[in-house]
PDB file of N, CA and C in Angstrom:
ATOM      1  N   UNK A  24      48.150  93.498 134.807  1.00 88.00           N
ATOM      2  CA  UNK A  24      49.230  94.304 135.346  1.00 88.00           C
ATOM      3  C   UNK A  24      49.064  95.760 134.899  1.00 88.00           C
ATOM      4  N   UNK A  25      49.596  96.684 135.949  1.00 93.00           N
ATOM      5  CA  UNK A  25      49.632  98.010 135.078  1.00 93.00           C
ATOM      6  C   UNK A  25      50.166  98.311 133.741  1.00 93.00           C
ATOM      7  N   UNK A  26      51.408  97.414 133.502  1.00 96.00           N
ATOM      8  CA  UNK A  26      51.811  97.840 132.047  1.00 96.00           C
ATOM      9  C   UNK A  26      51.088  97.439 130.811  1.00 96.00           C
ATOM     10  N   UNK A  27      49.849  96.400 131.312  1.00 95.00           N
ATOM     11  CA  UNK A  27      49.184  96.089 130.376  1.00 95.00           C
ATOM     12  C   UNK A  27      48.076  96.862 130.208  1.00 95.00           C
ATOM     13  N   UNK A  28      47.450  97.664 131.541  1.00 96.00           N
ATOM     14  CA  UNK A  28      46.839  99.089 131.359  1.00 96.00           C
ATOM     15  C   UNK A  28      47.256  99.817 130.708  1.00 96.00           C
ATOM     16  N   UNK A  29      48.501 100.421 130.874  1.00 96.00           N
ATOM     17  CA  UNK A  29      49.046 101.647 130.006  1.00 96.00           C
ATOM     18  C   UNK A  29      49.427 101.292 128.460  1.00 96.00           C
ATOM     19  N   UNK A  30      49.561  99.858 128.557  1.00 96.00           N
ATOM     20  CA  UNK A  30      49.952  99.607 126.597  1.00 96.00           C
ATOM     21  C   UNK A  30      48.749  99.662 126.435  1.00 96.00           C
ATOM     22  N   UNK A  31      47.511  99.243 126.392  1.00 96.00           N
ATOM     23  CA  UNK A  31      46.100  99.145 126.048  1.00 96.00           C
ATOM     24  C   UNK A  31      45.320 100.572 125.854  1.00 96.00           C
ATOM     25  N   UNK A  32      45.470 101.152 127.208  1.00 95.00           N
ATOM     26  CA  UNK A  32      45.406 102.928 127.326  1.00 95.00           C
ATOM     27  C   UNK A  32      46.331 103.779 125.768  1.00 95.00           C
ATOM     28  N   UNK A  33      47.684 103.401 125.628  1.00 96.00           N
ATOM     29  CA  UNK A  33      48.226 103.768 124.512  1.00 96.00           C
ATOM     30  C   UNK A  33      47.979 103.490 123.261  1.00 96.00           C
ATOM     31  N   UNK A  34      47.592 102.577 122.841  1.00 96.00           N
ATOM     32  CA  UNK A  34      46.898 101.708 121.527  1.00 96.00           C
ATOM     33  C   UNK A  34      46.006 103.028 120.727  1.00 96.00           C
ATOM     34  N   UNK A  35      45.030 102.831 122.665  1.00 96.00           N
ATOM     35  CA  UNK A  35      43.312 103.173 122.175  1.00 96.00           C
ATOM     36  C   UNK A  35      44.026 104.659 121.842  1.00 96.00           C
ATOM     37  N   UNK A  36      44.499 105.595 122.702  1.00 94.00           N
ATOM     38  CA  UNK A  36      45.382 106.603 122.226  1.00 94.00           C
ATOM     39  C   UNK A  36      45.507 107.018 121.020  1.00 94.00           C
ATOM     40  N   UNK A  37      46.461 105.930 120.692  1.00 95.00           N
ATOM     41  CA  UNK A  37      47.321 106.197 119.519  1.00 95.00           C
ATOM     42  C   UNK A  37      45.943 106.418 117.862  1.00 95.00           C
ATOM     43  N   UNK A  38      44.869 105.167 118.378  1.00 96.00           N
ATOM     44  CA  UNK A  38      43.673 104.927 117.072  1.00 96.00           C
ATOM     45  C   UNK A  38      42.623 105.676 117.103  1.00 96.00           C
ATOM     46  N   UNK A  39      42.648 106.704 118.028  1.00 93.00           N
ATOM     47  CA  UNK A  39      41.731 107.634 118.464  1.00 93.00           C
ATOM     48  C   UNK A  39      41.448 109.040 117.558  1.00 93.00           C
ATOM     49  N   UNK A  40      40.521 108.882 116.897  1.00 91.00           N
ATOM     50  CA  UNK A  40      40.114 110.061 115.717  1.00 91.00           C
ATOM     51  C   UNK A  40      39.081 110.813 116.500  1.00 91.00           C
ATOM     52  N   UNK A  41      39.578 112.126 116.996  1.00 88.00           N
ATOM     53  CA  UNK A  41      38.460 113.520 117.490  1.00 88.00           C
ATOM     54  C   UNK A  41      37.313 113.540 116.735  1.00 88.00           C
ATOM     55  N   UNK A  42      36.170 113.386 116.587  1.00 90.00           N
ATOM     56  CA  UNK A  42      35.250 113.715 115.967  1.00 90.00           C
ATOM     57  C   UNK A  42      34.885 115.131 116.151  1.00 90.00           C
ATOM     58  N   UNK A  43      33.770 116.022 115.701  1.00 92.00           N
ATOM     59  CA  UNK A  43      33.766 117.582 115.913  1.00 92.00           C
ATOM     60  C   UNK A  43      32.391 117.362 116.940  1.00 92.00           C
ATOM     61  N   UNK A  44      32.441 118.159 117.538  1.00 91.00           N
ATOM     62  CA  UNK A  44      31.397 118.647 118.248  1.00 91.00           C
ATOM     63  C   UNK A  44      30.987 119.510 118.038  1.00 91.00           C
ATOM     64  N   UNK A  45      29.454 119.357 118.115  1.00 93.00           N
ATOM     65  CA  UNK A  45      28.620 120.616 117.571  1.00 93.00           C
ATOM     66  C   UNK A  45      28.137 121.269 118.340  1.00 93.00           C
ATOM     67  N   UNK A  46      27.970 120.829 119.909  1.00 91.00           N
ATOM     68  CA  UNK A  46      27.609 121.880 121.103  1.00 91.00           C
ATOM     69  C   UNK A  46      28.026 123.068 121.192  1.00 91.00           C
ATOM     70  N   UNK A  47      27.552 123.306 122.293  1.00 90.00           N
ATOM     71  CA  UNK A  47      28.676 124.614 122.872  1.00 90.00           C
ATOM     72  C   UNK A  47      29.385 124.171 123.999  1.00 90.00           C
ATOM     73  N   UNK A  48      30.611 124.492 123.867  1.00 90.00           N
ATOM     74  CA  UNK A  48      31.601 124.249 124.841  1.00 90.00           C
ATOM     75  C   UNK A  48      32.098 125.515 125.871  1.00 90.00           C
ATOM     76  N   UNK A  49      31.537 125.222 127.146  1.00 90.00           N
ATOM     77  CA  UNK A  49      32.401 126.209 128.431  1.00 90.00           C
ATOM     78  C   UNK A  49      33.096 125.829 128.780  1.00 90.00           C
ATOM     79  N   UNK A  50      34.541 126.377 128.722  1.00 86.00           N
ATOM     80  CA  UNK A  50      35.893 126.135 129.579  1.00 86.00           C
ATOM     81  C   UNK A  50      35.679 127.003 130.899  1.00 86.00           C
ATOM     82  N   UNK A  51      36.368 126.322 131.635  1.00 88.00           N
ATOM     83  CA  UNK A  51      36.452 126.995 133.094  1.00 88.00           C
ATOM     84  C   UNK A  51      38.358 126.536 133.214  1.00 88.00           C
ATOM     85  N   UNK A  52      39.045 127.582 133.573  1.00 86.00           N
ATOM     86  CA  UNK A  52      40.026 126.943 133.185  1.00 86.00           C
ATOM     87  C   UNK A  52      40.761 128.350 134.609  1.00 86.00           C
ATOM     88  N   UNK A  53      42.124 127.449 135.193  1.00 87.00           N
ATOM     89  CA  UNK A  53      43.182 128.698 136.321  1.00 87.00           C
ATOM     90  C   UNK A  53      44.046 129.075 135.417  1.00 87.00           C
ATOM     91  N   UNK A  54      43.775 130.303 135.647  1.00 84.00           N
ATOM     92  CA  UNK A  54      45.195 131.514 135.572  1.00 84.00           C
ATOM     93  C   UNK A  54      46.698 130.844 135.681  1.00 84.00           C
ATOM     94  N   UNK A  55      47.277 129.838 136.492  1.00 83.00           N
ATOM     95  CA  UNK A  55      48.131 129.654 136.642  1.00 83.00           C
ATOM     96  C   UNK A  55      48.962 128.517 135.812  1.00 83.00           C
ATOM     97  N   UNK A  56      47.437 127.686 135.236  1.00 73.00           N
ATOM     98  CA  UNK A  56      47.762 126.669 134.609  1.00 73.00           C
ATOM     99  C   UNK A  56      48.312 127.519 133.082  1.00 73.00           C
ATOM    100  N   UNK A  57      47.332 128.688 133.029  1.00 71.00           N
ATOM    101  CA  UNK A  57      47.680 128.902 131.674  1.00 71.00           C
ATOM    102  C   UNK A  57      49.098 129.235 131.012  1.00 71.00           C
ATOM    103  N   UNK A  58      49.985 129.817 132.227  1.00 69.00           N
ATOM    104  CA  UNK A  58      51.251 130.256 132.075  1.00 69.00           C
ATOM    105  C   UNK A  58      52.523 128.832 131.148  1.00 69.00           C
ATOM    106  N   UNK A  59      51.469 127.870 131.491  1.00 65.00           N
ATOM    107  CA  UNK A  59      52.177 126.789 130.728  1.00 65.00           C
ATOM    108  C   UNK A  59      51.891 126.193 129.454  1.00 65.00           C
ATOM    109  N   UNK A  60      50.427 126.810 129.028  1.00 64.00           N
ATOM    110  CA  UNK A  60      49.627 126.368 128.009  1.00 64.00           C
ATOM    111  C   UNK A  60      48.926 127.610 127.265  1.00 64.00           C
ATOM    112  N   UNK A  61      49.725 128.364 125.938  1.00 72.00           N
ATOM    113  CA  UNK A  61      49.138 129.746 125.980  1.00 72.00           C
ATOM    114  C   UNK A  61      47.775 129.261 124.962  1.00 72.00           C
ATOM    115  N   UNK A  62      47.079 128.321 124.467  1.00 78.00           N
ATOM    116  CA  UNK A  62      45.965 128.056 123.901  1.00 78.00           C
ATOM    117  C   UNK A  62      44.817 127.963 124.843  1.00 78.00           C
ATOM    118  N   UNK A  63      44.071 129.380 125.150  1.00 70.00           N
ATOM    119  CA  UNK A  63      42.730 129.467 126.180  1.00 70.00           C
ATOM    120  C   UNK A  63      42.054 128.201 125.932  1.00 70.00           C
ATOM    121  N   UNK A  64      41.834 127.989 124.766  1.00 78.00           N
ATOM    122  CA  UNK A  64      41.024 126.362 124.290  1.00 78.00           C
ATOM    123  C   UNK A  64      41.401 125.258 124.589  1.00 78.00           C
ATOM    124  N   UNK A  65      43.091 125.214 125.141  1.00 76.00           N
ATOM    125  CA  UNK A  65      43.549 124.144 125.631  1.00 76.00           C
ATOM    126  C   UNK A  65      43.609 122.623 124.324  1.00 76.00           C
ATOM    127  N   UNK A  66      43.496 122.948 122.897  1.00 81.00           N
ATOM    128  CA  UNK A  66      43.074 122.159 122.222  1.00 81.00           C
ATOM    129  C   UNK A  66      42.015 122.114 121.597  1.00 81.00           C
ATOM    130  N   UNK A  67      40.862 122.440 122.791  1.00 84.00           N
ATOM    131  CA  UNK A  67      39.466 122.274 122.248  1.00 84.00           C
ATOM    132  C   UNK A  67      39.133 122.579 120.866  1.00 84.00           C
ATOM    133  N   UNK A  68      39.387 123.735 120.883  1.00 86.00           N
ATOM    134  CA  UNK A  68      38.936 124.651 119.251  1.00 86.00           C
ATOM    135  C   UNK A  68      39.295 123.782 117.660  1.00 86.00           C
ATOM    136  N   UNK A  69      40.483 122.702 118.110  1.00 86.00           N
ATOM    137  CA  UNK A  69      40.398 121.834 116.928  1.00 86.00           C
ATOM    138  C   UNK A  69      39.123 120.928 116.955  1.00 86.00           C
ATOM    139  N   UNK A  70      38.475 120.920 118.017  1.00 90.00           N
ATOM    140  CA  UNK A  70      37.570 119.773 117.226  1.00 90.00           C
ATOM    141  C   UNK A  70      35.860 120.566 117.549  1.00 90.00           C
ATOM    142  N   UNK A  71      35.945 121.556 118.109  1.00 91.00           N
ATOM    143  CA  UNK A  71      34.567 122.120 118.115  1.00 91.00           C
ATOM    144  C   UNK A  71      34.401 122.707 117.270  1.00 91.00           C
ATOM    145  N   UNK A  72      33.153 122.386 116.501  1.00 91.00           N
ATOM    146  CA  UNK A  72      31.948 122.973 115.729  1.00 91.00           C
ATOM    147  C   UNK A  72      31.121 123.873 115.447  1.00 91.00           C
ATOM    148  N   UNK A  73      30.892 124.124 117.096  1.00 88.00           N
ATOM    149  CA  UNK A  73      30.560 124.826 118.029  1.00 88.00           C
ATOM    150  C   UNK A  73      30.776 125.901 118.683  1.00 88.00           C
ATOM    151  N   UNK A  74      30.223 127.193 119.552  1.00 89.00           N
ATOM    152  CA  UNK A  74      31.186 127.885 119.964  1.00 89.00           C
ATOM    153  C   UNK A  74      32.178 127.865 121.252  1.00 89.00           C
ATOM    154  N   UNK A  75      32.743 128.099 121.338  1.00 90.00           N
ATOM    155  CA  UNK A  75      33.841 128.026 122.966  1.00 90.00           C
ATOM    156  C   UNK A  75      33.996 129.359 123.631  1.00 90.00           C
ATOM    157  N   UNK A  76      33.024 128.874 124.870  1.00 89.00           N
ATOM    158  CA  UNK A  76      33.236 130.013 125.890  1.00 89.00           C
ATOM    159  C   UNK A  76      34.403 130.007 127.001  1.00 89.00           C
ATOM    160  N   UNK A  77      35.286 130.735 127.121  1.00 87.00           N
ATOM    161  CA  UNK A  77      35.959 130.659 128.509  1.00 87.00           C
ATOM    162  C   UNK A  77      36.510 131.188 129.404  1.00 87.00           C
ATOM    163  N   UNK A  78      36.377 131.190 130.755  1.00 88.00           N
ATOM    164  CA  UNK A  78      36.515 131.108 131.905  1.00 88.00           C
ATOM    165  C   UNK A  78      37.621 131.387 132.566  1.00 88.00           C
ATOM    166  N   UNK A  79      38.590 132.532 132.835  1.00 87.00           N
ATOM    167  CA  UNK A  79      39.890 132.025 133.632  1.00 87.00           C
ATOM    168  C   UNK A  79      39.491 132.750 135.305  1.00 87.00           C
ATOM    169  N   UNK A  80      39.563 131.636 135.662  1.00 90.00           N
ATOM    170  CA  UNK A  80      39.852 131.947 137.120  1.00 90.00           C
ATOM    171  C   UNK A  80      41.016 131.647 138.110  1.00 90.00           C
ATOM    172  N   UNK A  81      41.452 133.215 138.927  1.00 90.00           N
ATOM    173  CA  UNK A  81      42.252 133.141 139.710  1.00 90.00           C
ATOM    174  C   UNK A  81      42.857 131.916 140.381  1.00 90.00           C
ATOM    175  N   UNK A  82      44.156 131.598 140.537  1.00 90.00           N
ATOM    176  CA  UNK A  82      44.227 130.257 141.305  1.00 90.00           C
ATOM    177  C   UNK A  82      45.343 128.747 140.183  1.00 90.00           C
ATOM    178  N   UNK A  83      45.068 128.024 140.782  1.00 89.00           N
ATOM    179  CA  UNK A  83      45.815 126.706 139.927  1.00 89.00           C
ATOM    180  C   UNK A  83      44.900 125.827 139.732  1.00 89.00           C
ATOM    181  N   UNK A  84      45.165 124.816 139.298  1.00 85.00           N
ATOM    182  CA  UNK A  84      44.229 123.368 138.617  1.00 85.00           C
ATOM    183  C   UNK A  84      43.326 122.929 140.197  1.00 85.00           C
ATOM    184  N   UNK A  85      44.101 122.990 141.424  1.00 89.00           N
ATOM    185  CA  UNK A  85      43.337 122.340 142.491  1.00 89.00           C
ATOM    186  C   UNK A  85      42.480 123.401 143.211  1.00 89.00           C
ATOM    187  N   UNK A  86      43.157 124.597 143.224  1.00 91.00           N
ATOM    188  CA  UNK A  86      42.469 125.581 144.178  1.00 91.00           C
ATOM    189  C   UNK A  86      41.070 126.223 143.892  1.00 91.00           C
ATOM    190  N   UNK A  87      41.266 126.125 142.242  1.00 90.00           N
ATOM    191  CA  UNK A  87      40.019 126.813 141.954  1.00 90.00           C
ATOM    192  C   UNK A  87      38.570 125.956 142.462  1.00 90.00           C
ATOM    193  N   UNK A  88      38.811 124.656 142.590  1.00 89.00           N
ATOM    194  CA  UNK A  88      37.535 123.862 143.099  1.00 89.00           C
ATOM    195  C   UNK A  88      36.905 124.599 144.322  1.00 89.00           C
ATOM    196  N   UNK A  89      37.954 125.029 144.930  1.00 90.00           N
ATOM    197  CA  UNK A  89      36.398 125.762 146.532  1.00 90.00           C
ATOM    198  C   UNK A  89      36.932 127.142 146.126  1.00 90.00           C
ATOM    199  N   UNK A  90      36.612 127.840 144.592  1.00 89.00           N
ATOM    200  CA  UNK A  90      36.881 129.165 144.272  1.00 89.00           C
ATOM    201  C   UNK A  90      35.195 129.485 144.365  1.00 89.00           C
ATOM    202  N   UNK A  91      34.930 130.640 144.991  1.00 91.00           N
ATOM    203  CA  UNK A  91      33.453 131.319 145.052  1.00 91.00           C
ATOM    204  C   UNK A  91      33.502 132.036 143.380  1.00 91.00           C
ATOM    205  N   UNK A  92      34.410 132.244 142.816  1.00 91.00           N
ATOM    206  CA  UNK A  92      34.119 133.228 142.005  1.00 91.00           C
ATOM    207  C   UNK A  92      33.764 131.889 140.548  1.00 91.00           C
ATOM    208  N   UNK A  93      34.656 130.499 140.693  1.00 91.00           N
ATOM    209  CA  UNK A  93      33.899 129.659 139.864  1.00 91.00           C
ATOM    210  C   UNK A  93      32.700 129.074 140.257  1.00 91.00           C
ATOM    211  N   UNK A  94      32.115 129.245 141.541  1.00 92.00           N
ATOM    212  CA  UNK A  94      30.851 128.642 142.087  1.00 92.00           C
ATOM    213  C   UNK A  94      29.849 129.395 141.020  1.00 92.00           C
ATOM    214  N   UNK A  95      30.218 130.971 141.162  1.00 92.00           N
ATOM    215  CA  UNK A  95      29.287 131.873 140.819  1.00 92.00           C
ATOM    216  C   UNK A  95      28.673 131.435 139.033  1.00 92.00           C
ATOM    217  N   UNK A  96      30.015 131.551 138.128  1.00 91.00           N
ATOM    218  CA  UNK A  96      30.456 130.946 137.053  1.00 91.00           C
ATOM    219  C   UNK A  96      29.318 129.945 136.518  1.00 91.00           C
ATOM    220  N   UNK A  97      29.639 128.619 137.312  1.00 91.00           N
ATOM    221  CA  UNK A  97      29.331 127.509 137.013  1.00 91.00           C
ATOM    222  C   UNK A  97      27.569 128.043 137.235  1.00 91.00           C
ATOM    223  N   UNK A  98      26.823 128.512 138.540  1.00 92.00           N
ATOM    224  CA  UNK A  98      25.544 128.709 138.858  1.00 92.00           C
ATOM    225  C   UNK A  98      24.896 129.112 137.477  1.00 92.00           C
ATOM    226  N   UNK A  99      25.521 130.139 136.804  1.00 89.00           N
ATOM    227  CA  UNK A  99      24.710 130.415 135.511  1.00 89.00           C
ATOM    228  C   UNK A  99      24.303 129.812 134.832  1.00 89.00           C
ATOM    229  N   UNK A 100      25.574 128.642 134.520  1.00 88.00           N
ATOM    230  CA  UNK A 100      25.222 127.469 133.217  1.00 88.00           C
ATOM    231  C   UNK A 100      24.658 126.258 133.860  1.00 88.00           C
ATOM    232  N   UNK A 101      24.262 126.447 135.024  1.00 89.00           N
ATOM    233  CA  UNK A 101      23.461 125.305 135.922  1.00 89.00           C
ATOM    234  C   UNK A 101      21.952 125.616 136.161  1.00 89.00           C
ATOM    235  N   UNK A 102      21.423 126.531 135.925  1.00 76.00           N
ATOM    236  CA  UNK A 102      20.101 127.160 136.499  1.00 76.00           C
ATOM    237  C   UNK A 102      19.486 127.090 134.893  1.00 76.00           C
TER     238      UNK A 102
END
């Protein structure tokens, strides 16, 4: 049943220790989302090791997907 998804989902939740990451981390993250979340890292920065690059682009959580200016973004760290 679903509620036995979401108690199981909550458990693992609840016993879940962040380990650090030692990569490097790129955020790509909207402008609009941020107005609700003033941490650019969104969290991240507690568990990276690593450095954190990021990204705000124009737009909300859905729009930025067919954003040219994150196409451009993303091409760098893809090539």
């Amino acid at each position: 049943s679903l509620f036995r998804v979401f108690k199981a989902n909550s458990q693992a939740i609840a016993r879940y220790t962040p380990q650090p990451y030692l990569g490097r981390i790129t955020f790509f993250y909207a402008d609009e989302s941020m107005k609700q979340n003033q941490d650019p890292s969104l969290g991240w920065a507690g568990v990276a090791a690593g450095s954190i690059t990021t990204h705000n682009i124009s737009g909300n959580h859905y729009s930025i997907i067919e954003s040219k200016i994150l196409a451009q973004k993303l091409r760098t760290y893809l090539n």
